[in-house]
Coordinates of C-alpha atoms in Angstrom, one line a residue:
M1 CA 8.8 3.8 27.1
P2 CA 9.1 2.4 23.5
R3 CA 10.9 -0.7 22.7
L4 CA 14.5 0.0 21.8
F5 CA 16.0 -2.0 18.9
T6 CA 19.6 -3.1 18.4
L7 CA 20.7 -2.8 14.7
D8 CA 20.6 -6.6 14.4
E9 CA 17.0 -6.8 15.8
A10 CA 15.9 -4.1 13.4
N11 CA 17.6 -5.6 10.4
A12 CA 16.0 -9.0 11.2
L13 CA 12.6 -7.4 10.6
V14 CA 13.5 -5.9 7.2
P15 CA 12.2 -8.9 5.1
L16 CA 8.9 -9.0 7.0
L17 CA 8.5 -5.2 6.7
E18 CA 9.2 -5.3 3.0
D19 CA 6.4 -7.8 2.6
K20 CA 3.9 -5.9 4.8
L21 CA 4.6 -2.6 3.1
R22 CA 4.2 -4.3 -0.3
Q23 CA 0.8 -5.5 0.8
L24 CA -0.1 -2.0 2.1
R25 CA 0.9 -0.4 -1.2
T26 CA -1.2 -3.1 -3.1
T27 CA -4.2 -2.3 -0.9
H28 CA -3.7 1.4 -1.5
E29 CA -3.4 1.0 -5.2
A30 CA -6.6 -1.1 -5.3
A31 CA -8.5 1.7 -3.4
L32 CA -7.5 4.5 -5.8
P33 CA -9.8 3.6 -8.7
L34 CA -12.6 2.9 -6.2
R35 CA -12.2 6.3 -4.7
E36 CA -12.3 7.9 -8.1
S37 CA -15.4 6.0 -9.1
Y38 CA -17.0 6.9 -5.8
A39 CA -16.4 10.6 -6.3
R40 CA -17.7 10.4 -9.8
L41 CA -20.9 8.6 -8.8
E42 CA -21.6 11.1 -6.0
Q43 CA -21.1 14.0 -8.4
Q44 CA -23.4 12.3 -11.0
A45 CA -26.1 11.6 -8.4
R46 CA -26.0 15.3 -7.3
S47 CA -26.0 16.7 -10.8
N48 CA -28.6 14.6 -12.6
G49 CA -30.7 13.4 -9.8
K50 CA -30.3 9.8 -10.9
D51 CA -30.5 7.4 -7.9
R52 CA -27.0 5.8 -7.6
V53 CA -27.4 4.8 -3.9
G54 CA -26.8 1.0 -4.6
E55 CA -23.6 1.6 -6.5
I56 CA -22.4 4.2 -4.0
R57 CA -23.1 1.8 -1.1
D58 CA -21.2 -1.0 -2.9
L59 CA -18.2 1.2 -3.4
Q60 CA -18.3 2.4 0.2
E61 CA -18.3 -1.2 1.4
R62 CA -15.4 -2.1 -0.8
L63 CA -13.4 0.9 0.3
Q64 CA -14.2 0.2 4.0
S65 CA -13.0 -3.4 3.5
L66 CA -9.7 -2.2 2.0
G67 CA -9.3 0.3 4.7
A68 CA -9.8 -2.4 7.4
D69 CA -7.2 -4.6 5.6
A70 CA -4.7 -1.7 5.6
N71 CA -5.3 -1.0 9.3
V72 CA -4.6 -4.6 10.2
L73 CA -1.3 -4.5 8.3
L74 CA -0.4 -1.2 10.0
E75 CA -1.3 -2.6 13.4
E76 CA 0.9 -5.6 12.8
I77 CA 3.9 -3.4 11.9
V78 CA 3.3 -1.0 14.9
G79 CA 2.9 -4.1 17.1
L80 CA 6.5 -5.0 16.3
G81 CA 7.6 -1.7 18.0
C82 CA 8.6 0.2 14.9
E83 CA 7.0 3.3 13.5
V84 CA 5.7 3.7 9.9
K85 CA 6.5 7.2 8.7
D86 CA 5.4 6.9 5.1
V87 CA 3.6 3.9 3.5
E88 CA 4.1 4.9 -0.1
Q89 CA 7.9 5.5 0.3
G90 CA 8.1 2.6 2.7
L91 CA 9.8 4.7 5.5
V92 CA 10.1 2.9 8.9
D93 CA 11.9 4.1 12.0
F94 CA 13.1 1.9 14.9
P95 CA 13.7 3.5 18.3
S96 CA 17.2 2.7 19.3
E97 CA 19.9 3.9 21.7
R98 CA 23.0 5.7 20.3
E99 CA 25.6 7.3 22.5
G100 CA 23.3 7.3 25.5
R101 CA 20.2 8.9 23.8
V102 CA 17.2 7.6 22.0
V103 CA 17.4 8.0 18.2
Y104 CA 15.8 6.3 15.2
L105 CA 17.3 3.7 13.0
C106 CA 15.9 4.6 9.6
W107 CA 15.0 2.2 6.9
K108 CA 13.4 2.7 3.5
S109 CA 11.7 0.0 1.5
G110 CA 14.1 -1.3 -1.1
E111 CA 17.2 -1.0 1.1
E112 CA 18.6 -4.4 2.0
R113 CA 19.5 -3.4 5.5
I114 CA 19.4 -0.4 7.8
Q115 CA 22.3 1.9 7.0
F116 CA 21.1 5.2 8.5
W117 CA 19.9 6.8 11.7
H118 CA 18.5 10.2 12.6
E119 CA 17.5 12.2 15.7
L120 CA 13.9 12.0 16.9
D121 CA 13.1 15.5 15.6
T122 CA 14.9 15.5 12.3
G123 CA 13.1 12.9 10.2
F124 CA 14.2 11.4 6.9
A125 CA 15.9 14.5 5.7
G126 CA 18.3 14.3 8.7
R127 CA 19.4 10.7 8.0
Q128 CA 23.1 10.0 8.8
P129 CA 25.1 6.9 7.9
L130 CA 25.6 4.5 10.7

């Protein structure tokens, strides 16, 4: 059974989550140009036969390193008991009990505190004010 958060417990994590999600977005943004370069180098290597193995390997290693960094951050967040729904938007859900059933407290990066909840099967579009 997942950890169930009270509103106060979930709100106490908001500053930490804001920081972790900022780090995740920074890592993602750093990977974008590397992915583009990687795709371009692979295409060039196929089309003109020029050996770009060293450059491609370097980009692969850098991308793997950024991916490992992102995985550590995600594992830290998940380890708290909450669920990351969308890294770019900064959507995080906290399992909680409401009126005798499990629901999600719903937080989006940039919000100072948790102000919404939704059923387990409705997602962000089903957010309702607390």
